[in-house]
């Protein structure tokens, strides 16, 4: 089949890591008989340089008309870049918010997987790590406390700030459906995380999630309070498959989960809308400190591209092949500098892409 992918290299290491992801996808195309067409889109600092804004309407339209979007990262050195002496809505990262909003990407998916080869980088004790962990955090991205009405005012001579946490049942239902759909492609367990012992929004969350669960008889559902989940992630991370949660809880828990993998250069992510359309990007930023040196780790971006094949295009075997190739390269002892340990062979960004592409098998 033919797939039309909008590719946003962005800034810093973005172009280097996206190049490697496309290299691996091209090899997948050769081996499995697909054609991936790329349309390059400017976003972030490079768009400011070219057009004066971090995302043009035309760029957004190109992304919207594609089958899916692959993003590197945007942004520069916040302290000393010409991109930052402007209003916040004209900075590189504003492009990110604009594209998420413009494409209605309400579901954020972040896997946290521990490779055996990287266990030493995991801050947890070996007896807690056990056989490792492989989970996905499904975070609602466009509602809740971060988007509710807020104000600060003086009440009876005391400064008082108010933030509002609102969810309606439709917002909860659509993210729950996404979580159950993804659980169907995994170990078929959803842990819905809330604070239903205190919050009305969480009680509605729980009720709607239970309704959605009825349409997925093969998936088991359990509920967990957010404070307990924060503890369970560092006490027994192996118990989780898909964690489904609202915006702020997901913000915190997904960072906690990524920390216990111990390697920022390995973490993929996706943001999806109601259809199968998504924007796929590494969890890390543009790493301007190492840009242009061919030392960045492209694996997070390559794994993000694998997520695209799995979740947007339903190409599960092709995604499996990409993930297996990454695993094989690590097992053979090839590591980029950020995940280097003694006894491994240190390779650069482009070489890592070559090695993974060479190991794509049907
Ligand atoms: P960062 O993730 O870019 O870098 C943090 C540290 O991790 C740096 O030392 C960097 O060298 C290293 N690192 C990150 N990715 C790596 C990789 N693939 N391989 C090897 N090492 C890697 O975070 P930061 O330094 O806080 O931010 C840099 C810029 O990125 C800022 O302008 C920030 O706003 C932007 N940013 C963009 C996104 C995005 O586009 N989605 C996300 C986060 C930050």
Tab-separated table of C-alpha atoms and ligand atoms in Angstrom:
chain	number	residue	atom	x	y	z
A	1	UNK	CA	0.000	0.000	0.000
A	2	UNK	CA	0.947	3.654	-0.359
A	3	UNK	CA	1.115	5.896	2.695
A	4	UNK	CA	1.520	9.659	2.641
A	5	UNK	CA	3.437	10.813	5.714
A	6	UNK	CA	4.013	14.436	6.694
A	7	UNK	CA	7.536	14.579	8.094
A	8	UNK	CA	8.520	17.397	10.428
A	9	UNK	CA	12.261	17.216	11.108
A	10	UNK	CA	12.163	20.392	13.252
A	11	UNK	CA	15.270	21.724	14.995
A	12	UNK	CA	18.431	20.533	16.747
A	13	UNK	CA	18.854	16.767	16.393
A	14	UNK	CA	15.367	16.542	14.791
A	15	UNK	CA	16.560	16.244	11.159
A	16	UNK	CA	19.221	13.637	12.086
A	17	UNK	CA	16.893	11.312	13.990
A	18	UNK	CA	13.989	11.659	11.532
A	19	UNK	CA	16.343	10.764	8.657
A	20	UNK	CA	17.160	7.481	10.399
A	21	UNK	CA	13.493	6.697	11.074
A	22	UNK	CA	12.686	7.235	7.392
A	23	UNK	CA	15.664	5.041	6.441
A	24	UNK	CA	14.252	2.205	8.544
A	25	UNK	CA	10.699	2.739	7.235
A	26	UNK	CA	11.996	2.638	3.660
A	27	UNK	CA	13.567	-0.716	4.399
A	28	UNK	CA	10.265	-1.925	5.906
A	29	UNK	CA	8.603	-0.744	2.692
A	30	UNK	CA	11.061	-2.782	0.583
A	31	UNK	CA	10.729	-5.931	2.668
A	32	UNK	CA	6.927	-5.821	3.087
A	33	UNK	CA	5.964	-4.180	-0.214
A	34	UNK	CA	4.755	-0.735	0.856
A	35	UNK	CA	5.507	2.736	-0.415
A	36	UNK	CA	6.024	5.452	2.188
A	37	UNK	CA	5.867	8.927	0.589
A	38	UNK	CA	7.216	11.789	2.701
A	39	UNK	CA	6.172	15.414	2.493
A	40	UNK	CA	8.475	17.652	4.505
A	41	UNK	CA	6.825	20.258	6.705
A	42	UNK	CA	8.547	23.114	8.541
A	43	UNK	CA	7.732	23.645	12.200
A	44	UNK	CA	9.538	25.269	15.116
A	45	UNK	CA	12.650	27.424	14.838
A	46	UNK	CA	13.275	26.508	11.188
A	47	UNK	CA	9.767	27.742	10.323
A	48	UNK	CA	10.418	30.982	12.236
A	49	UNK	CA	13.577	31.482	10.161
A	50	UNK	CA	11.721	30.820	6.904
A	51	UNK	CA	8.289	32.341	7.584
A	52	UNK	CA	8.433	34.321	10.838
A	53	UNK	CA	6.020	31.958	12.629
A	54	UNK	CA	6.544	28.488	14.184
A	55	UNK	CA	3.757	26.884	12.122
A	56	UNK	CA	2.104	28.296	9.009
A	57	UNK	CA	-1.501	27.535	8.030
A	58	UNK	CA	-0.167	25.792	4.920
A	59	UNK	CA	2.091	23.547	7.006
A	60	UNK	CA	-0.846	22.616	9.252
A	61	UNK	CA	-2.958	21.880	6.179
A	62	UNK	CA	-0.252	19.615	4.726
A	63	UNK	CA	-0.132	17.711	8.009
A	64	UNK	CA	-3.936	17.453	8.092
A	65	UNK	CA	-4.071	16.088	4.550
A	66	UNK	CA	-1.495	13.378	5.231
A	67	UNK	CA	-2.157	9.860	6.522
A	68	UNK	CA	0.019	10.502	9.557
A	69	UNK	CA	2.737	12.803	10.923
A	70	UNK	CA	6.291	11.964	12.001
A	71	UNK	CA	7.963	14.645	14.117
A	72	UNK	CA	11.567	14.984	15.280
A	73	UNK	CA	11.621	17.790	17.833
A	74	UNK	CA	11.429	21.559	17.891
A	75	UNK	CA	13.183	24.257	19.901
A	76	UNK	CA	16.634	25.614	20.578
A	77	UNK	CA	18.710	26.856	23.478
A	78	UNK	CA	16.132	28.779	25.488
A	79	UNK	CA	18.757	31.097	26.998
A	80	UNK	CA	20.555	32.373	23.949
A	81	UNK	CA	18.508	31.827	20.854
A	82	UNK	CA	17.017	34.494	18.623
A	83	UNK	CA	13.875	32.359	18.633
A	84	UNK	CA	13.105	33.224	22.244
A	85	UNK	CA	13.215	37.045	22.288
A	86	UNK	CA	9.615	37.103	21.056
A	87	UNK	CA	6.094	36.631	22.439
A	88	UNK	CA	5.446	33.058	23.729
A	89	UNK	CA	3.042	32.326	20.856
A	90	UNK	CA	5.849	32.955	18.345
A	91	UNK	CA	8.430	30.656	19.944
A	92	UNK	CA	9.320	27.276	18.386
A	93	UNK	CA	7.334	25.208	20.927
A	94	UNK	CA	4.165	27.172	20.107
A	95	UNK	CA	4.152	25.255	16.816
A	96	UNK	CA	3.780	22.059	18.806
A	97	UNK	CA	0.739	23.310	20.712
A	98	UNK	CA	-0.784	24.696	17.503
A	99	UNK	CA	-0.429	21.441	15.582
A	100	UNK	CA	-1.794	19.348	18.484
A	101	UNK	CA	-4.788	21.666	18.723
A	102	UNK	CA	-5.205	21.999	14.947
A	103	UNK	CA	-5.262	18.222	14.487
A	104	UNK	CA	-7.378	17.594	17.613
A	105	UNK	CA	-4.815	15.199	19.078
A	106	UNK	CA	-6.482	14.405	22.395
A	107	UNK	CA	-4.932	11.001	23.135
A	108	UNK	CA	-1.297	10.829	24.175
A	109	UNK	CA	0.294	7.399	24.182
A	110	UNK	CA	3.668	6.852	25.817
A	111	UNK	CA	5.130	3.375	26.104
A	112	UNK	CA	7.587	2.640	28.917
A	113	UNK	CA	9.553	-0.500	28.140
A	114	UNK	CA	12.682	-1.763	29.846
A	115	UNK	CA	15.212	-3.410	27.564
A	116	UNK	CA	17.214	-6.125	29.353
A	117	UNK	CA	20.388	-4.610	27.867
A	118	UNK	CA	19.620	-1.298	29.620
A	119	UNK	CA	18.679	-2.660	33.040
A	120	UNK	CA	21.712	-0.996	34.615
A	121	UNK	CA	20.266	2.401	33.637
A	122	UNK	CA	17.007	1.650	35.514
A	123	UNK	CA	17.069	3.299	38.949
A	124	UNK	CA	14.981	0.500	40.529
A	125	UNK	CA	16.434	-2.473	42.417
A	126	UNK	CA	16.804	-5.747	40.502
A	127	UNK	CA	14.248	-7.548	42.702
A	128	UNK	CA	11.680	-4.878	41.827
A	129	UNK	CA	12.508	-4.914	38.118
A	130	UNK	CA	12.026	-8.702	38.008
A	131	UNK	CA	11.469	-9.742	34.397
A	132	UNK	CA	11.232	-6.086	33.338
A	133	UNK	CA	8.168	-4.092	32.345
A	134	UNK	CA	6.292	-3.149	29.212
A	135	UNK	CA	3.488	-0.653	29.683
A	136	UNK	CA	1.730	2.146	27.839
A	137	UNK	CA	0.406	5.299	29.482
A	138	UNK	CA	-2.691	6.632	27.737
A	139	UNK	CA	-3.092	10.251	28.814
A	140	UNK	CA	-6.006	12.531	27.939
A	141	UNK	CA	-4.326	15.586	26.426
A	142	UNK	CA	-6.845	18.343	25.743
A	143	UNK	CA	-9.141	18.500	28.795
A	144	UNK	CA	-9.073	18.608	32.579
A	145	UNK	CA	-7.259	20.990	34.868
A	146	UNK	CA	-4.846	22.363	32.247
A	147	UNK	CA	-7.689	23.567	30.042
A	148	UNK	CA	-10.334	24.601	32.623
A	149	UNK	CA	-11.238	28.179	33.521
A	150	UNK	CA	-8.794	29.801	35.931
A	151	UNK	CA	-8.373	33.100	37.685
A	152	UNK	CA	-6.583	34.743	40.568
A	153	UNK	CA	-8.289	37.379	42.696
A	154	UNK	CA	-8.275	38.905	46.118
A	155	UNK	CA	-11.007	37.491	48.339
A	156	UNK	CA	-11.493	39.291	51.689
A	157	UNK	CA	-7.956	40.671	51.449
A	158	UNK	CA	-6.385	37.271	50.653
A	159	UNK	CA	-4.971	36.408	47.226
A	160	UNK	CA	-6.857	33.368	45.953
A	161	UNK	CA	-6.262	31.295	42.811
A	162	UNK	CA	-8.807	28.984	41.193
A	163	UNK	CA	-8.213	26.272	38.565
A	164	UNK	CA	-11.122	24.233	37.263
A	165	UNK	CA	-11.033	20.522	36.486
A	166	UNK	CA	-13.782	19.705	34.001
A	167	UNK	CA	-14.462	16.561	31.992
A	168	UNK	CA	-17.600	15.687	30.121
A	169	UNK	CA	-18.614	12.116	29.368
A	170	UNK	CA	-17.767	12.417	25.665
A	171	UNK	CA	-14.188	13.449	26.397
A	172	UNK	CA	-13.814	10.498	28.757
A	173	UNK	CA	-15.446	8.014	26.409
A	174	UNK	CA	-13.249	8.815	23.400
A	175	UNK	CA	-9.969	8.434	25.341
A	176	UNK	CA	-11.247	5.264	27.019
A	177	UNK	CA	-12.085	3.774	23.610
A	178	UNK	CA	-8.518	4.530	22.469
A	179	UNK	CA	-7.095	2.829	25.577
A	180	UNK	CA	-9.200	-0.308	25.096
A	181	UNK	CA	-8.359	-0.413	21.369
A	182	UNK	CA	-4.674	-0.339	22.221
A	183	UNK	CA	-5.077	-2.920	24.992
A	184	UNK	CA	-6.591	-5.232	22.344
A	185	UNK	CA	-3.252	-5.054	20.488
A	186	UNK	CA	-1.314	-5.801	23.710
A	187	UNK	CA	-1.839	-7.852	26.876
A	188	UNK	CA	-5.521	-6.853	27.149
A	189	UNK	CA	-5.457	-5.202	30.548
A	190	UNK	CA	-6.462	-1.604	31.311
A	191	UNK	CA	-5.741	0.077	34.644
A	192	UNK	CA	-7.862	3.215	34.849
A	193	UNK	CA	-6.304	5.718	37.232
A	194	UNK	CA	-8.362	8.358	39.015
A	195	UNK	CA	-9.038	9.976	42.375
A	196	UNK	CA	-12.620	8.774	42.685
A	197	UNK	CA	-12.515	8.856	46.493
A	198	UNK	CA	-12.355	12.681	46.300
A	199	UNK	CA	-13.159	14.123	42.856
A	200	UNK	CA	-16.501	14.245	41.037
A	201	UNK	CA	-14.684	14.302	37.698
A	202	UNK	CA	-13.010	11.022	38.684
A	203	UNK	CA	-16.322	9.425	39.660
A	204	UNK	CA	-17.723	10.291	36.228
A	205	UNK	CA	-14.457	9.024	34.693
A	206	UNK	CA	-14.852	5.662	36.444
A	207	UNK	CA	-18.512	5.320	35.420
A	208	UNK	CA	-17.859	6.069	31.728
A	209	UNK	CA	-14.764	3.829	31.596
A	210	UNK	CA	-16.859	0.962	32.985
A	211	UNK	CA	-19.488	1.561	30.279
A	212	UNK	CA	-16.821	1.474	27.556
A	213	UNK	CA	-15.311	-1.706	29.047
A	214	UNK	CA	-18.575	-3.561	28.297
A	215	UNK	CA	-17.767	-3.295	24.571
A	216	UNK	CA	-14.405	-5.023	25.143
A	217	UNK	CA	-15.187	-8.322	26.903
A	218	UNK	CA	-11.670	-9.647	26.197
A	219	UNK	CA	-10.024	-6.780	28.085
A	220	UNK	CA	-9.854	-6.823	31.877
A	221	UNK	CA	-10.320	-3.505	33.639
A	222	UNK	CA	-9.129	-2.478	37.066
A	223	UNK	CA	-9.275	0.887	38.804
A	224	UNK	CA	-6.467	2.408	40.826
A	225	UNK	CA	-6.239	5.640	42.781
A	226	UNK	CA	-3.560	7.952	41.436
A	227	UNK	CA	-1.543	8.097	44.670
A	228	UNK	CA	-1.428	4.307	44.781
A	229	UNK	CA	-0.456	4.184	41.084
A	230	UNK	CA	2.501	6.506	41.719
A	231	UNK	CA	3.691	4.030	44.367
A	232	UNK	CA	2.948	0.903	42.322
A	233	UNK	CA	5.019	2.209	39.399
A	234	UNK	CA	8.169	2.031	41.518
A	235	UNK	CA	7.135	-1.011	43.607
A	236	UNK	CA	5.784	-3.360	40.940
A	237	UNK	CA	5.925	-1.822	37.431
A	238	UNK	CA	5.569	-5.251	35.796
A	239	UNK	CA	1.863	-5.382	36.763
A	240	UNK	CA	0.816	-2.736	34.204
A	241	UNK	CA	-0.222	-3.087	30.575
A	242	UNK	CA	-2.252	0.018	29.614
A	243	UNK	CA	-2.654	2.817	32.162
A	244	UNK	CA	-5.563	5.082	31.225
A	245	UNK	CA	-5.764	8.436	32.924
A	246	UNK	CA	-6.715	12.098	32.711
A	247	UNK	CA	-4.450	14.963	31.701
A	248	UNK	CA	-2.672	16.053	34.884
A	249	UNK	CA	-2.357	12.576	36.428
A	250	UNK	CA	-1.001	11.362	33.067
A	251	UNK	CA	1.485	14.219	32.872
A	252	UNK	CA	3.018	13.175	36.174
A	253	UNK	CA	2.732	9.394	35.857
A	254	UNK	CA	4.134	9.270	32.300
A	255	UNK	CA	7.248	11.151	33.415
A	256	UNK	CA	7.618	8.798	36.372
A	257	UNK	CA	7.241	5.777	34.078
A	258	UNK	CA	9.773	7.134	31.588
A	259	UNK	CA	12.309	7.774	34.360
A	260	UNK	CA	12.282	4.144	35.424
A	261	UNK	CA	13.323	3.064	31.929
A	262	UNK	CA	16.461	5.142	32.517
A	263	UNK	CA	17.030	6.202	28.909
A	264	UNK	CA	15.432	9.270	27.340
A	265	UNK	CA	16.774	8.464	23.862
A	266	UNK	CA	14.665	5.286	23.730
A	267	UNK	CA	11.173	6.602	24.520
A	268	UNK	CA	8.624	6.905	21.747
A	269	UNK	CA	5.235	8.602	21.865
A	270	UNK	CA	2.113	9.248	19.844
A	271	UNK	CA	-0.742	11.716	19.959
A	272	UNK	CA	-3.915	10.660	18.196
A	273	UNK	CA	-7.319	12.007	17.284
A	274	UNK	CA	-10.656	10.197	17.085
A	275	UNK	CA	-9.786	8.438	13.826
A	276	UNK	CA	-6.553	6.503	13.374
A	277	UNK	CA	-4.666	9.680	12.530
A	278	UNK	CA	-1.705	10.457	14.765
A	279	UNK	CA	1.452	12.463	15.249
A	280	UNK	CA	4.402	10.302	16.276
A	281	UNK	CA	7.476	11.719	17.985
A	282	UNK	CA	10.216	10.852	20.474
A	283	UNK	CA	9.526	11.853	24.081
A	284	UNK	CA	12.743	13.855	24.246
A	285	UNK	CA	13.418	17.338	22.895
A	286	UNK	CA	15.691	18.749	20.205
A	287	UNK	CA	18.911	18.325	22.262
A	288	UNK	CA	20.671	21.387	20.798
A	289	UNK	CA	23.755	20.518	22.879
A	290	UNK	CA	24.512	17.525	20.638
A	291	UNK	CA	22.923	18.623	17.330
A	292	UNK	CA	24.891	18.121	14.115
A	293	UNK	CA	27.451	15.746	15.673
A	294	UNK	CA	25.930	12.436	14.542
A	295	UNK	CA	25.824	11.191	18.142
A	296	UNK	CA	22.076	11.403	18.930
A	297	UNK	CA	20.190	8.204	19.616
A	298	UNK	CA	17.581	7.747	16.844
A	299	UNK	CA	15.839	4.775	18.517
A	300	UNK	CA	13.006	6.788	20.154
A	301	UNK	CA	12.101	8.184	16.730
A	302	UNK	CA	12.413	4.795	15.030
A	303	UNK	CA	10.146	3.262	17.696
A	304	UNK	CA	7.709	6.174	17.209
A	305	UNK	CA	7.582	5.311	13.512
A	306	UNK	CA	6.859	1.692	14.518
A	307	UNK	CA	3.937	2.981	16.611
A	308	UNK	CA	2.665	4.804	13.513
A	309	UNK	CA	2.669	1.580	11.518
A	310	UNK	CA	0.861	-0.251	14.309
A	311	UNK	CA	-1.723	2.303	15.425
A	312	UNK	CA	-2.397	4.437	12.337
A	313	UNK	CA	-1.882	1.901	9.553
A	314	UNK	CA	-2.653	-1.406	11.336
A	315	UNK	CA	0.655	-2.804	10.025
A	316	UNK	CA	1.344	-4.921	13.107
A	317	UNK	CA	3.835	-7.335	11.498
A	318	UNK	CA	5.833	-4.411	10.091
A	319	UNK	CA	5.869	-2.674	13.501
A	320	UNK	CA	6.951	-5.954	15.131
A	321	UNK	CA	9.802	-6.177	12.606
A	322	UNK	CA	11.006	-2.665	13.494
A	323	UNK	CA	10.879	-3.350	17.225
A	324	UNK	CA	12.632	-6.695	16.773
A	325	UNK	CA	15.387	-5.021	14.738
A	326	UNK	CA	15.947	-2.481	17.530
A	327	UNK	CA	16.074	-5.294	20.071
A	328	UNK	CA	18.545	-7.253	17.935
A	329	UNK	CA	20.924	-4.320	17.533
A	330	UNK	CA	20.957	-3.770	21.300
A	331	UNK	CA	21.464	-7.479	21.974
A	332	UNK	CA	24.397	-7.490	19.554
A	333	UNK	CA	25.934	-4.769	21.698
A	334	UNK	CA	25.660	-1.663	19.492
A	335	UNK	CA	24.809	1.398	21.618
A	336	UNK	CA	24.809	5.138	21.030
A	337	UNK	CA	26.692	7.281	23.549
A	338	UNK	CA	23.665	8.002	25.762
A	339	UNK	CA	23.107	4.284	26.466
A	340	UNK	CA	26.727	3.203	26.247
A	341	UNK	CA	28.115	0.795	28.813
A	342	UNK	CA	31.399	-1.067	29.011
A	343	UNK	CA	31.799	-3.925	26.555
A	344	UNK	CA	29.434	-2.384	23.975
A	345	UNK	CA	30.401	-0.932	20.625
A	346	UNK	CA	29.663	2.789	20.483
A	347	UNK	CA	27.979	3.891	17.253
A	348	UNK	CA	26.657	7.207	15.934
A	349	UNK	CA	23.147	8.197	14.887
A	350	UNK	CA	23.475	7.331	11.208
A	351	UNK	CA	25.243	4.008	11.861
A	352	UNK	CA	22.537	3.046	14.363
A	353	UNK	CA	19.920	3.696	11.669
A	354	UNK	CA	21.886	1.546	9.179
A	355	UNK	CA	22.205	-1.320	11.661
A	356	UNK	CA	18.486	-1.321	12.473
A	357	UNK	CA	17.465	-1.049	8.801
A	358	UNK	CA	19.748	-3.997	7.893
A	359	UNK	CA	17.988	-6.170	10.476
A	360	UNK	CA	14.419	-5.684	9.207
A	361	UNK	CA	13.048	-9.159	8.412
A	362	UNK	CA	9.656	-10.415	7.356
B	1	LIG	P1	16.098	17.397	25.596
B	1	LIG	O1	15.236	16.203	25.704
B	1	LIG	O2	16.249	17.985	24.251
B	1	LIG	O3	17.557	17.061	26.169
B	1	LIG	C1	17.800	16.650	27.508
B	1	LIG	C2	19.141	15.906	27.566
B	1	LIG	O4	19.002	14.635	26.953
B	1	LIG	C3	20.265	16.619	26.796
B	1	LIG	O5	21.473	16.414	27.473
B	1	LIG	C4	20.296	15.913	25.459
B	1	LIG	O6	21.570	15.938	24.837
B	1	LIG	C5	19.872	14.496	25.841
B	1	LIG	N1	19.136	13.847	24.764
B	1	LIG	C6	17.864	14.102	24.381
B	1	LIG	N2	17.535	13.331	23.347
B	1	LIG	C7	18.604	12.571	23.070
B	1	LIG	C8	18.876	11.574	22.094
B	1	LIG	N3	17.964	11.194	21.172
B	1	LIG	N4	20.090	10.991	22.098
B	1	LIG	C9	21.033	11.334	22.990
B	1	LIG	N5	20.823	12.267	23.941
B	1	LIG	C10	19.625	12.885	23.981
B	1	LIG	O7	15.499	18.471	26.622
B	1	LIG	P2	15.918	19.994	26.876
B	1	LIG	O8	17.394	20.142	26.801
B	1	LIG	O9	15.197	20.378	28.088
B	1	LIG	O10	15.258	20.808	25.673
B	1	LIG	C11	15.968	21.184	24.481
B	1	LIG	C12	14.993	21.857	23.534
B	1	LIG	O11	13.988	20.913	23.137
B	1	LIG	C13	14.228	23.036	24.158
B	1	LIG	O12	14.130	24.055	23.213
B	1	LIG	C14	12.861	22.442	24.489
B	1	LIG	O13	11.852	23.418	24.516
B	1	LIG	C15	12.693	21.491	23.317
B	1	LIG	N6	11.740	20.387	23.555
B	1	LIG	C16	11.000	20.007	22.470
B	1	LIG	C17	10.131	18.939	22.603
B	1	LIG	C18	9.354	18.519	21.374
B	1	LIG	O14	9.634	18.985	20.283
B	1	LIG	N7	8.393	17.625	21.518
B	1	LIG	C19	10.014	18.248	23.801
B	1	LIG	C20	10.827	18.648	24.884
B	1	LIG	C21	11.687	19.725	24.732
